[in-house]
Each structure stands twice: as C-alpha cells, then as structure tokens.
Short mmCIF file of C-alpha atoms in Angstrom, two decimals:
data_model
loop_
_atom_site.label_atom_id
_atom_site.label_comp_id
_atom_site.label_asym_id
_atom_site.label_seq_id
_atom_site.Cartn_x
_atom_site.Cartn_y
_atom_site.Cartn_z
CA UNK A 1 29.13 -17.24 7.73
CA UNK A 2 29.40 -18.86 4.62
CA UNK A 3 30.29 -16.47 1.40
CA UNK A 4 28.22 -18.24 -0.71
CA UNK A 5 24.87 -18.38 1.33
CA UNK A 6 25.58 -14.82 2.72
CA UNK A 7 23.74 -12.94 -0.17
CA UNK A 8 20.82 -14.93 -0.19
CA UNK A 9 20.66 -15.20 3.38
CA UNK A 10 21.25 -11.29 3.66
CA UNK A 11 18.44 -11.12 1.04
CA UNK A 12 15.66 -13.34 2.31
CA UNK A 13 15.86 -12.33 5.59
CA UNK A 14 15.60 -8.51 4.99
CA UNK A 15 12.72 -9.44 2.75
CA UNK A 16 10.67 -11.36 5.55
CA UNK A 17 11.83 -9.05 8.64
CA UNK A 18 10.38 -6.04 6.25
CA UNK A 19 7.38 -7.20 4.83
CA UNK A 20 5.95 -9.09 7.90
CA UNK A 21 7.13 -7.43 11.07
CA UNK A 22 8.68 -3.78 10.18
CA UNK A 23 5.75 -2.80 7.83
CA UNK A 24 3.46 -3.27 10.42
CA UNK A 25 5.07 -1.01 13.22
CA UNK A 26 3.31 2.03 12.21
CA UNK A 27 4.80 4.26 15.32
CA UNK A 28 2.80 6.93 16.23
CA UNK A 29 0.51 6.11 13.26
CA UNK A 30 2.53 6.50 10.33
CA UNK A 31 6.39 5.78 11.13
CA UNK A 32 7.82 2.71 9.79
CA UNK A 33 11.39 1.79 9.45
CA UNK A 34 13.00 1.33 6.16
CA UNK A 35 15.82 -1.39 6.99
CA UNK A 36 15.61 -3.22 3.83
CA UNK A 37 18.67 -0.62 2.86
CA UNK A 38 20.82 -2.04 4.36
CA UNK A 39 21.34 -5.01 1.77
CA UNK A 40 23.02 -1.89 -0.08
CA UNK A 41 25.24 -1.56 3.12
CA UNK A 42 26.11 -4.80 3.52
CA UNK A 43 26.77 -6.25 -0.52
CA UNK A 44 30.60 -6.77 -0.31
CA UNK A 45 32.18 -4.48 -3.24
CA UNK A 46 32.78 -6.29 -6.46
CA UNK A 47 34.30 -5.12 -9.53
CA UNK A 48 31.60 -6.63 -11.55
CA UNK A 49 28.65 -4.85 -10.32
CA UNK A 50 25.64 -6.65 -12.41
CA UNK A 51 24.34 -9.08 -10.20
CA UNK A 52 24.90 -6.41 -7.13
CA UNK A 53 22.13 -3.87 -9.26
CA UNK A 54 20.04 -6.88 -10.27
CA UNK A 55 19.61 -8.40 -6.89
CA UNK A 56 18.68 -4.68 -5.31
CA UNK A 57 16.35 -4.40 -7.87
CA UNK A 58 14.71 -7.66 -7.39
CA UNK A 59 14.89 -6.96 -3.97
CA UNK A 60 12.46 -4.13 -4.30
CA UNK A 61 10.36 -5.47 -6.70
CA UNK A 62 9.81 -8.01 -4.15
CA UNK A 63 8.57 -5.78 -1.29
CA UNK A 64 6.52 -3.57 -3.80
CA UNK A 65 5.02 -7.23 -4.84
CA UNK A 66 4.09 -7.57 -1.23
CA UNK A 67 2.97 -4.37 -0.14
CA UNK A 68 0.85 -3.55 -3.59
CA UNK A 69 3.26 -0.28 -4.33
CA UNK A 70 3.61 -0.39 -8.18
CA UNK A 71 7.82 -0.21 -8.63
CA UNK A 72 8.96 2.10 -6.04
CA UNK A 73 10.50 0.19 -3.45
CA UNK A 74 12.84 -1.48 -6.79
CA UNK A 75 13.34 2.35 -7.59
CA UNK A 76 14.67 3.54 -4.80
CA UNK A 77 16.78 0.63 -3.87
CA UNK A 78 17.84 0.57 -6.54
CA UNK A 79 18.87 4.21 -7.19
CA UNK A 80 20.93 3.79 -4.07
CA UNK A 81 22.62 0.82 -5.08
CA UNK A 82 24.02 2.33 -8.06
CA UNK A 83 25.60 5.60 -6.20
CA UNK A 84 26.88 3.46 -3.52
CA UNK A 85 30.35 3.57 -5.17
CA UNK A 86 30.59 7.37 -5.27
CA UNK A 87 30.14 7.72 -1.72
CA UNK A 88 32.61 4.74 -0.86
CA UNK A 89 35.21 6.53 -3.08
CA UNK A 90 34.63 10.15 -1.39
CA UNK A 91 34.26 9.03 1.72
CA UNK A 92 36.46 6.11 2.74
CA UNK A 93 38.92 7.34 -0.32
CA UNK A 94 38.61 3.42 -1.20
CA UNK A 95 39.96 2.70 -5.26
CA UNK A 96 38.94 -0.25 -7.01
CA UNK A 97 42.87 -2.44 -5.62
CA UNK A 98 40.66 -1.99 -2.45
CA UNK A 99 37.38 -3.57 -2.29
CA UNK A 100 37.96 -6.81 -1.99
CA UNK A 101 39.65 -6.19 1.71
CA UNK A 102 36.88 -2.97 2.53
CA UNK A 103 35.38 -4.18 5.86
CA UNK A 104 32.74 -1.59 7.29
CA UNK A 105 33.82 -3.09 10.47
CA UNK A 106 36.91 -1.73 10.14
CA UNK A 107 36.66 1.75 9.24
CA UNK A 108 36.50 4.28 12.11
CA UNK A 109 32.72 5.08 13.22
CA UNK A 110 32.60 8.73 11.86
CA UNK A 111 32.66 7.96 8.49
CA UNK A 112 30.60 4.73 8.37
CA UNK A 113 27.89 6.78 10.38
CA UNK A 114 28.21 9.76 7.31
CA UNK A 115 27.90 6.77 4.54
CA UNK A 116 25.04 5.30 6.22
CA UNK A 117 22.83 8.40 6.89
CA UNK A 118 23.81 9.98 3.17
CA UNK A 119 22.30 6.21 2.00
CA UNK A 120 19.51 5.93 4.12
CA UNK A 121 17.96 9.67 3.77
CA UNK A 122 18.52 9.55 -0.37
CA UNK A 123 16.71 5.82 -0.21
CA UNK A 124 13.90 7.17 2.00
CA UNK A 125 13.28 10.11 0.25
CA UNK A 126 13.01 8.71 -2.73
CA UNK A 127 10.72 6.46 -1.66
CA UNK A 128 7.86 8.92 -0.25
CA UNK A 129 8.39 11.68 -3.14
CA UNK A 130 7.20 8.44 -5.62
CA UNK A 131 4.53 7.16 -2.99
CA UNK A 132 3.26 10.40 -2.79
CA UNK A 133 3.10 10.75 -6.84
CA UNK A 134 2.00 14.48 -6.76
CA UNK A 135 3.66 17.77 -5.78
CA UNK A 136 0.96 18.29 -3.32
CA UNK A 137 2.03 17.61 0.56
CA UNK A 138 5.19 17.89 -0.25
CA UNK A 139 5.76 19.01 3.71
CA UNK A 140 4.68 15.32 4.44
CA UNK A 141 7.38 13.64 2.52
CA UNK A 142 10.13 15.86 4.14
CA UNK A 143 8.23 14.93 7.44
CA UNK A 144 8.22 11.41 7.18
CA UNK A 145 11.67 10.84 5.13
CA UNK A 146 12.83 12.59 8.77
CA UNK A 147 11.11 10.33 11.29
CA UNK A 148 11.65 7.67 9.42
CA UNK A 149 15.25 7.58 8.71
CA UNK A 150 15.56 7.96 12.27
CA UNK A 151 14.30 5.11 12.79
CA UNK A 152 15.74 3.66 10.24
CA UNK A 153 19.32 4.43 11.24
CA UNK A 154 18.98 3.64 15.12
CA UNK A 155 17.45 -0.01 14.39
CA UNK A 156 20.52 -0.36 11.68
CA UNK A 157 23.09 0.58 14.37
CA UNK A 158 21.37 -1.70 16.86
CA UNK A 159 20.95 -4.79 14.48
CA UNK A 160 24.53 -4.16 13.45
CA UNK A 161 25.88 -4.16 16.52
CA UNK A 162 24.02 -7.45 18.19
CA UNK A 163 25.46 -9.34 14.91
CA UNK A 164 28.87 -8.21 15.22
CA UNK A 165 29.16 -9.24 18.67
CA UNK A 166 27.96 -12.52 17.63
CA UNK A 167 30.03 -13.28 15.08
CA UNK A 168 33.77 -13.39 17.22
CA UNK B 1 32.07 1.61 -34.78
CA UNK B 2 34.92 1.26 -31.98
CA UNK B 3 33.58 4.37 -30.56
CA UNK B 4 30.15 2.95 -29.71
CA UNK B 5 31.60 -0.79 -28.27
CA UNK B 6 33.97 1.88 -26.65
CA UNK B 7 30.68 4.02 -25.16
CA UNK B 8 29.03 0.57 -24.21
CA UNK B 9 31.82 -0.44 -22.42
CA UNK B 10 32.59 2.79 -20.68
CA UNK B 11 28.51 3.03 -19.84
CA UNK B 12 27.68 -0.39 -19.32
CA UNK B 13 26.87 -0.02 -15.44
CA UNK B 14 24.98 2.78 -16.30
CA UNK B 15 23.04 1.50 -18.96
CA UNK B 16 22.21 -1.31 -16.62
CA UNK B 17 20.96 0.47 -14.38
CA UNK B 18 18.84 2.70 -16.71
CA UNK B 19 16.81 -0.35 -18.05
CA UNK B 20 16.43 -1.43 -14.77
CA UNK B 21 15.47 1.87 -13.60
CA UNK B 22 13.11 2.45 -16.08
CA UNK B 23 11.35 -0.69 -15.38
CA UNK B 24 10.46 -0.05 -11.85
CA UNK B 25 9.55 3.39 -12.89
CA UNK B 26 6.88 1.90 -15.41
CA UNK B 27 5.72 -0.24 -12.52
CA UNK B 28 4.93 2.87 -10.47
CA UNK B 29 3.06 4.59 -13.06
CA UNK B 30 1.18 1.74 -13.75
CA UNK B 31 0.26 1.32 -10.71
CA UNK B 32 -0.99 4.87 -10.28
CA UNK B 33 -3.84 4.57 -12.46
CA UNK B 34 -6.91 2.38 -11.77
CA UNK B 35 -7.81 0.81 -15.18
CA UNK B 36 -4.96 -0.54 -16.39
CA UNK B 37 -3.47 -4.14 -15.83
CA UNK B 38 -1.58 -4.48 -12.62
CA UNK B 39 1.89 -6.27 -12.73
CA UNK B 40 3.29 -5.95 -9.43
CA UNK B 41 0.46 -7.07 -6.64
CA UNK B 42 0.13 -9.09 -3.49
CA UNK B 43 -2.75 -11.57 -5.45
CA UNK B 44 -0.46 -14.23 -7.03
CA UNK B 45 -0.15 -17.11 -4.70
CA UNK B 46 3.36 -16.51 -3.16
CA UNK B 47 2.47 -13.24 -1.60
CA UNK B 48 -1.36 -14.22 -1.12
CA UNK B 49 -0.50 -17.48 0.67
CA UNK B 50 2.17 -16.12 2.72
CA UNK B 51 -0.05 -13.38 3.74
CA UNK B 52 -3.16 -15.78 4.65
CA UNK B 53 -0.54 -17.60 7.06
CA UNK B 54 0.63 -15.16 8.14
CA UNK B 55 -2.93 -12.86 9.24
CA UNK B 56 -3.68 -16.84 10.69
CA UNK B 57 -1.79 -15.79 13.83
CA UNK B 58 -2.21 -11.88 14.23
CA UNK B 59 -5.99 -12.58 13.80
CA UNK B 60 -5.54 -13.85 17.61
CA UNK B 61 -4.87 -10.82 18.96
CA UNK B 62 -7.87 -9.09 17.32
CA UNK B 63 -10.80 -11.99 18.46
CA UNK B 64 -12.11 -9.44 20.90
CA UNK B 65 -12.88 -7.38 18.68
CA UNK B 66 -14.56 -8.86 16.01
CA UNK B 67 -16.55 -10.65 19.04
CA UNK B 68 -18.25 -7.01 19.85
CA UNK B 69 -18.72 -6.14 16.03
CA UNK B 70 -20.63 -9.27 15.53
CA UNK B 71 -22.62 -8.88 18.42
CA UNK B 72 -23.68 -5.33 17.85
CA UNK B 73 -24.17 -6.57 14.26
CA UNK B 74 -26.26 -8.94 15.14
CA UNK B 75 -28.52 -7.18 17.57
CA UNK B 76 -29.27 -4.73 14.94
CA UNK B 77 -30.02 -7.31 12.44
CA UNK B 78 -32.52 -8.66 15.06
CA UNK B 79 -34.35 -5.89 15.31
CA UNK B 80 -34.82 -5.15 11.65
CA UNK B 81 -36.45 -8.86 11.99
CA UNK B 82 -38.54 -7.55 14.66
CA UNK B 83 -39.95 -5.06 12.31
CA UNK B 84 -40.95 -7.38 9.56
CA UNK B 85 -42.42 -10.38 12.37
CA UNK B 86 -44.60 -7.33 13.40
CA UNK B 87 -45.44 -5.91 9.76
CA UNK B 88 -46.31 -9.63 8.72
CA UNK B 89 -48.70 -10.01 12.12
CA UNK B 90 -51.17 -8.25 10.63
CA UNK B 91 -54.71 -8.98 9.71
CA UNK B 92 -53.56 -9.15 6.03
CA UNK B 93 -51.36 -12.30 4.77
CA UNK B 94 -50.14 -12.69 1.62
CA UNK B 95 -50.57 -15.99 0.24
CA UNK B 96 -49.26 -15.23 -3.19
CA UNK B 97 -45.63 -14.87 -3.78
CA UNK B 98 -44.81 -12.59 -6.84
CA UNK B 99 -41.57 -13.03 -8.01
CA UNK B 100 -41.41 -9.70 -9.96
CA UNK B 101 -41.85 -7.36 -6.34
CA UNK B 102 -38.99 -9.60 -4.80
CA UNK B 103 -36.49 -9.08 -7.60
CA UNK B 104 -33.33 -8.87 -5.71
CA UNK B 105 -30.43 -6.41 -6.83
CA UNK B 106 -27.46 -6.98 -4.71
CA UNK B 107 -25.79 -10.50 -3.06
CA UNK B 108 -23.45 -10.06 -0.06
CA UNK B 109 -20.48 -12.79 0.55
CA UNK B 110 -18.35 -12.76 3.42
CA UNK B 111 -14.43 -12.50 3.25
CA UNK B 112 -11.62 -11.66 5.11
CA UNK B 113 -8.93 -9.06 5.27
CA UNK B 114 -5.43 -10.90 4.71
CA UNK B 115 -3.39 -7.68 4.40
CA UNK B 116 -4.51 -3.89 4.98
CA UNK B 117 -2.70 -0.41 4.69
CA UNK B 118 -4.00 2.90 6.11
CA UNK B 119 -0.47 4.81 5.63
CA UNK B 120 0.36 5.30 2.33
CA UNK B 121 -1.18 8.05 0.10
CA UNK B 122 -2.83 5.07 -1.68
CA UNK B 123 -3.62 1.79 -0.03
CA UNK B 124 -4.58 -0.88 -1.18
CA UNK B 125 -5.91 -4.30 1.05
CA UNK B 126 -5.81 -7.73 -0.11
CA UNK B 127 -9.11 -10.19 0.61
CA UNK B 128 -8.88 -13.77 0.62
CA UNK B 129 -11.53 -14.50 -2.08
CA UNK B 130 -10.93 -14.64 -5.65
CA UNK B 131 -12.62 -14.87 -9.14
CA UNK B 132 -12.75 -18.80 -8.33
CA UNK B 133 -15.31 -17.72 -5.67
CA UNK B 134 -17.18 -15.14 -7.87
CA UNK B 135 -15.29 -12.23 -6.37
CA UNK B 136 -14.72 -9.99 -9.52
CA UNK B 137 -13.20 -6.37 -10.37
CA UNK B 138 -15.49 -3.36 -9.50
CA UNK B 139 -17.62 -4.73 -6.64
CA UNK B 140 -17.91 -3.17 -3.26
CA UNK B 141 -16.53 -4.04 -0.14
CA UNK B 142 -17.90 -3.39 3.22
CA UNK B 143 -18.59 -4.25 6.68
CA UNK B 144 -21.16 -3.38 8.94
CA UNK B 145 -19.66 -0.12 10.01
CA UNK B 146 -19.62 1.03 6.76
CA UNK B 147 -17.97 1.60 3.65
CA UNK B 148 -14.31 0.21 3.02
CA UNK B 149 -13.18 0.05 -0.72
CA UNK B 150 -14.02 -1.21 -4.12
CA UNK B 151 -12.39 -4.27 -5.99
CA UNK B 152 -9.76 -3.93 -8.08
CA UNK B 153 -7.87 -6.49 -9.12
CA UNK B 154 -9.17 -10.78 -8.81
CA UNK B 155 -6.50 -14.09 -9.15
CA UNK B 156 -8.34 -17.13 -8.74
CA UNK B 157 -7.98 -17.02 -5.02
CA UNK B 158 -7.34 -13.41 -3.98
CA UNK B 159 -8.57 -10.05 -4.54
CA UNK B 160 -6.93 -6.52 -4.31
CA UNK B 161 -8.88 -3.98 -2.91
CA UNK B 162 -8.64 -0.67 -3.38
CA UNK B 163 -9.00 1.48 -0.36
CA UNK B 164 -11.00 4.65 0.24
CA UNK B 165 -7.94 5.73 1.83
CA UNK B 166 -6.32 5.92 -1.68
CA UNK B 167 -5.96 9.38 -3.87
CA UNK B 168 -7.50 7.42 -6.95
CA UNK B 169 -10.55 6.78 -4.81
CA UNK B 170 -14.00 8.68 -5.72
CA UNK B 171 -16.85 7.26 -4.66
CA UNK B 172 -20.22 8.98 -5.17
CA UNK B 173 -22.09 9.62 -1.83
CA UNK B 174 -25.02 11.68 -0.16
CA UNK B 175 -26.25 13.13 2.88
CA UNK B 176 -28.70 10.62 4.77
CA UNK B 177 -31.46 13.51 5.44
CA UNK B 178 -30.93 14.94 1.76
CA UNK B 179 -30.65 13.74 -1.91
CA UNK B 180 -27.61 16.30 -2.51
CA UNK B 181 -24.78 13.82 -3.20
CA UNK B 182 -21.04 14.91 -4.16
CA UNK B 183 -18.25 12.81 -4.63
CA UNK B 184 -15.79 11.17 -1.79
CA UNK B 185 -12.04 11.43 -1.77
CA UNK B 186 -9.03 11.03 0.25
CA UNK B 187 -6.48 13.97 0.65
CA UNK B 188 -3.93 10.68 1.82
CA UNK B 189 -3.65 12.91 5.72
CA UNK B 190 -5.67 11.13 8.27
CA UNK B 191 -6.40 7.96 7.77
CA UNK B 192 -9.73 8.50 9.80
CA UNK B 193 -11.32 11.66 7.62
CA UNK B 194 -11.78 11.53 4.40
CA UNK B 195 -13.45 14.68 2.03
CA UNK B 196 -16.25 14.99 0.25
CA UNK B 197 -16.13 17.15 -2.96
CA UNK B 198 -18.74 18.82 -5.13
CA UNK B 199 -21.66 19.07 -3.61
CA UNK B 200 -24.37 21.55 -4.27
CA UNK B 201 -24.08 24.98 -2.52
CA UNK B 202 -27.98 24.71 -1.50
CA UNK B 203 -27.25 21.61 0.07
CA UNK B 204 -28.20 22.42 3.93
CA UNK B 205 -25.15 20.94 5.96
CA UNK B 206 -24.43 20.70 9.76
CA UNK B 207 -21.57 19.57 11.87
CA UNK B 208 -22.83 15.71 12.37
CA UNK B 209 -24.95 15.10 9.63
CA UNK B 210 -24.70 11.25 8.49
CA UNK B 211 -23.16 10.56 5.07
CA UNK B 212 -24.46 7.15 3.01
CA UNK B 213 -23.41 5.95 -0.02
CA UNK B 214 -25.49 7.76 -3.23
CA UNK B 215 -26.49 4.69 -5.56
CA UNK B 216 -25.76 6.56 -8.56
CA UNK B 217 -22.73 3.91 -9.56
CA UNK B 218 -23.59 0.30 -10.23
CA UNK B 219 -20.86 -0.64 -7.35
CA UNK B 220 -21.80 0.41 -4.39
CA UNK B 221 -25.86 0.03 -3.77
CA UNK B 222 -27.47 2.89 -2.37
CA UNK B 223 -27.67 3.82 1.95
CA UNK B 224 -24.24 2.11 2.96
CA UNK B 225 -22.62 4.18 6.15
CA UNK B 226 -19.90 6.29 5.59
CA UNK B 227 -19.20 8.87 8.48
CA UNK B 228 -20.02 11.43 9.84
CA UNK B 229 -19.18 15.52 9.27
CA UNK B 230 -16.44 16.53 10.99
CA UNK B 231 -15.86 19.90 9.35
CA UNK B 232 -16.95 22.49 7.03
CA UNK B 233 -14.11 24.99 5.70
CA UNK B 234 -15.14 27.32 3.19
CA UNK B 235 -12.64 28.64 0.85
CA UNK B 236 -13.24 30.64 -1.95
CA UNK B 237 -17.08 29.70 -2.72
CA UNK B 238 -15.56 26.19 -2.20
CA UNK B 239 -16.49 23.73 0.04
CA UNK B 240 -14.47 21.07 1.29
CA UNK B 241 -16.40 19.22 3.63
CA UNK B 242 -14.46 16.78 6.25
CA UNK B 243 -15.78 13.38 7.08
CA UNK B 244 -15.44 11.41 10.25
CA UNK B 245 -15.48 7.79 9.16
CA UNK B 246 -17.51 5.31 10.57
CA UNK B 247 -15.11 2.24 10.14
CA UNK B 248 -11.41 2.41 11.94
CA UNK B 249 -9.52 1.57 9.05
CA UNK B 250 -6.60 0.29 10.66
CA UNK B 251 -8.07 -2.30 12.19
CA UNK B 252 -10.35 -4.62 9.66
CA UNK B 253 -10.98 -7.93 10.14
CA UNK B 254 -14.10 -9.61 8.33
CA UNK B 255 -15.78 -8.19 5.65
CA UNK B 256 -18.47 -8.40 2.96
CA UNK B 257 -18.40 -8.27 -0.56
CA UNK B 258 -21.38 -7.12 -2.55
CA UNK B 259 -22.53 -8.59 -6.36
CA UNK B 260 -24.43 -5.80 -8.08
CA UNK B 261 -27.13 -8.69 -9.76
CA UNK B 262 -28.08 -5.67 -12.49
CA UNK B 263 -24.49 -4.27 -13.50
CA UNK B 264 -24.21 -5.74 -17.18
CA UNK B 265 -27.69 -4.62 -17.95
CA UNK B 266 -27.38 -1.47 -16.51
CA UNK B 267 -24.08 -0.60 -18.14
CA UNK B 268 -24.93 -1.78 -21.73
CA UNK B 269 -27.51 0.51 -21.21
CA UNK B 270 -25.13 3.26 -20.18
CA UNK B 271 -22.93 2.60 -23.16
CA UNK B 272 -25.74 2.37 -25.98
CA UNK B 273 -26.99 5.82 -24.66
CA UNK B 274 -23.51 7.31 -25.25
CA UNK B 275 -23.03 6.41 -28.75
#
C-alpha cells in the first residue's frame, strides 16, 4: 500500500473496527479485545519519534472520546508507544542504522510473538488498573488483563496473517 | 546554559511524552469525579452522530424486544386507567377543577439509548436528546422496568448518562413495604446486582423484598422500581444488602427522562437553610 496513506489508513481503521464492532463483543459478559495496540506494532520505526507519540496519543484520546473513559485509553497507548524502542533493541538487537529496513515480517516468529505479548499485556494492564481507579478488586484487573490479552493476541495473529497473505 | 539545551536535547522524547502523558492522566481524573466539567465525552456531534447511525441498524436486531416491553407497558398503564374510569363512576362528580390539588411535580420525555456500557467499573450511556430539547444535567432516567441512571452531562443534541452501574453512583432508595431508605451503589462486579448501603439496623428485611426509589433527592421522584433483594451478608454489625435489578442493563433500548417541575425552588431552599 501506499506509504503515505498507510498511517492514516492504519489509524482510522483501528479506530472504527474498535469503537463500533470490538467494543461491543463482550464474550462471556465482560471480555473484549484490545486490538487498537497494534497501531504501536505496526508504526514503521523512525528516528524522529514525535509524530509516532502524538498520533498514539490522539489515537487514544479518540477511543476514550467514544467510549466516555476520561484519558485512559491515550494513557496506555501511549505508555506503550514510548517503550516500544526498548523492547525492539533487547529483543530483535535492532540499532538505530536499522530501522528503516526492520520488517516484522521478517524476523523469525519467536521473537515477534515475545514483542507482541510483552506490548499487549503492559497496554492492557494499564488500561484496567486506571479503569478500575481504586486498589479495591484488584483480582479483577489481573483477571481481565488475562482473558483479554488472549484475545487480544489470537485476533492480532489472525488479522495479521489474512493481510499478509493478501498483500503478495 | 549548554547543559540545559544539552538536557533538552538528550530528554526531548521523554519530555514529550511526559506532557503528553500527563494530559491523558488529567483526563482520567477528571473524569472520575462527577461535578466537574467533562472534556473527553461521546456528546459532541462527531461521536454523537456516528453513534445515532450507527444504533440505526443494531436497533433491528432488538425490535422484538422492545415490542414485549411496550406491550406489557401498556397493559399496565391500562389498568391504572381502569382504576380511575371506576373511581370517577361514582355517584359524586366533580365539576370544579382546582388547579392547586392538580399541581404536577414531575414531566416524563421519551429518548433513546444511542450507546450503553455495563462492563466497565463506571459506565456511562449516551441518549439522543440534548439541552436543545430541554434535557438538562441532574435529571433521571428510566424506563418502565425501573431505574437506569441520572444525567450528567447535555450538548445541544446529546446527553451523557451516568449509569447506576458506575462506582460514583449513589442514589437514595427504600424498601417498598417500609420508609427505611439507605443509599444505592455499585461494587462495578455484576452488572445485574447492585448494593444498597446504610440502612437502619431495625429495618425488617427479607430475601425478595421490592426496593423503590426514596424521594429524598430532587432527581429521582419518589416509588420508581429498582430490584429486588438478592442477598443479605452480615459482616461485622454491617450490612451489605445485594439487589437483583429489575432492568437488564445490557440491553436498553427506549427510555424516559424525567423534569423535576420543583428542583430550583426546592434547592434554593436547601441552600438558604445551610447558610
């Protein structure tokens, strides 16, 4: 696809697929996948990292605007956005001469399954603990930052694997 | 002075992403406390309007539904009628109309659920009715199962509601066969129990009792449904008292909005007794 209408196509459609169809999946009552995250994933690496932290933020901002949950959608996403380079330099050993040829594509399964589940659980578990706003039910948050990374991660293998295929 | 453009530039990510951080961070306190001005919320007219378009085509899938609530609504408001034809049928007709011993309190308007949330620990709905249509902060909202949550926030053409199901929630309520009333909250579990707090320890309770609203705040008038008692657990000369609602909060289709005709008067009296 284009490089220029990738981001904002990445963007809107992780917006739309969250707000109007994933937030209302409520699996066995509560469960709902998370896949807005992986805009983090995805964001080729840049040097200049600015626009990468702004558009994450406004990212979140823009599902908290939709689902009425003050700034913690932005927070999280956020959060996760800036450690993303610490966990591409410890665990695809990647230095800045890299990142303009890093492909996830390309890198062996192992380690792009380790990146994804570190980024997914921190994201998600950010999430409930500032949801939840209290140190009460704590046992909840570690419930549902479980069930729903789950879900989380097997929809994000799934999704990335139908687009792959389409794109050769 | 090179040492702090030196810090800036070392930091500058960082820094970034503090401010940032910070911001969304304000956003969630904010939002965690009921009286204070709401940036972030689903009643501008982006998030509003897509939401109205978008609860055009679920509300399909729920026309069943809503069917059997109106009917069963309706068949109760006929009876009611029933009992007035028969009270009026008697020997004795009133030919004078006093205005004063018809003073009506409360005015309901219909409106309809564009976006609701039963699985957060505080929810919040959105309505499709806004100041433009006299829908203001601090009015209930119900349907005719009961109780559902209290205004919060009005744009011209949307409202945000804020759910029982919310840990800011307390609304005062009572039993139906009793004037004890306590106050109802949300422990943000179940979205079909919520708790009722603080009610007196003579208050006589059994499993099934009926719980209405109290009438002691100048939102919600007084005899609204609530639930059911699910559960008594005593702890400690405490009583936490679990509440089978009425309503199925996760699914909500039309409901009514109710204008308190008396609330300025009764509040400026409230305030002038407090100073």
């Amino acid at each position: 696809m284009n490089k220029v209408l990738y981001i904002p196509f990445l963007f809107l459609s992780l917006l739309f697929l969250q707000v109007f169809i994933l937030n209302n999946i409520l699996f066995l009552g509560s469960i709902n996948p998370y896949l807005y995250v992986a805009f983090v994933i995805f964001y080729p690496l840049k040097k200049e990292r600015y626009l990468f932290l702004f558009l994450s933020f406004l990212l979140g901002l823009s599902i908290d605007f939709f689902s009425d949950s003050g700034g913690i959608n932005a927070f999280a996403l956020l959060f996760v956005a800036y450690i993303r380079l610490f966990f591409i330099r410890v665990i695809f050993k990647k230095t800045e001469q890299d990142y303009l040829l890093f492909n996830l594509h390309q890198e062996s399964f192992g380690k792009v399954f380790n990146y994804v589940i570190i980024l997914i659980v921190i994201h998600h578990f950010i999430l409930f603990s500032l949801a939840n706003f209290s140190t009460q039910n704590f046992s909840s948050v570690l419930l549902n930052t479980l069930y729903s990374s789950i879900f989380t991660l097997i929809l994000f293998f799934l999704g990335s694997y139908i687009f792959r295929r389409k794109e050769k | 002075m090179q040492q702090i453009i030196y810090f800036f530039q070392k930091y500058k990510y960082f820094l970034f992403f503090l401010l940032l951080q910070s911001i969304a961070l304000f956003f969630t306190i904010n939002n965690n406390s009921f009286h204070k001005s709401k940036f972030i919320s689903s009643t501008n007219t982006i998030t509003g309007g897509l939401y109205e378009k978008f609860s055009q085509f679920s509300d399909y899938f729920n026309l069943k539904t809503q069917n059997e609530e109106l009917i069963s609504e309706n068949e109760q408001l006929k009876n009611l009628l029933e009992k007035y034809n028969s009270i009026g049928d008697s020997t004795v007709t009133l030919s004078v109309i006093d205005t004063s011993k018809y003073n009506q309190k409360y005015i309901c308007s219909k409106a309809k659920i564009i976006k609701n949330d039963y699985h957060r620990p505080n929810n919040y709905l959105t309505i499709d009715r806004g100041t433009a249509q006299g829908v203001e902060k601090e009015m209930a909202v119900i349907n005719s199962k009961g109780i559902i949550g209290i205004t919060e926030k009005s744009s011209s053409n949307y409202t945000r509601v804020q759910s029982i199901l919310n840990n800011n929630s307390k609304i005062n309520a009572r039993l139906k066969n009793d004037t004890h009333f306590g106050s109802l909250e949300w422990d943000g579990k179940d979205y079909n129990t919520v708790q009722l707090h603080d009610i007196p320890r003579q208050a006589a309770l059994k499993i099934g009792d009926t719980i209405i609203t109290g009438g002691k705040s100048t939102i919600f008038p007084e005899g609204i449904l609530i639930g059911r008692i699910k559960k008594i657990d005593i702890k400690n000369n405490n009583r936490s008292i679990d509440i089978q609602l009425f309503n199925d909060m996760s699914s909500l289709g039309y409901v009514y909005v109710i204008t308190h005709l008396d609330k300025k008067e009764i509040n400026t009296l409230n305030n002038s007794t407090d100073e």
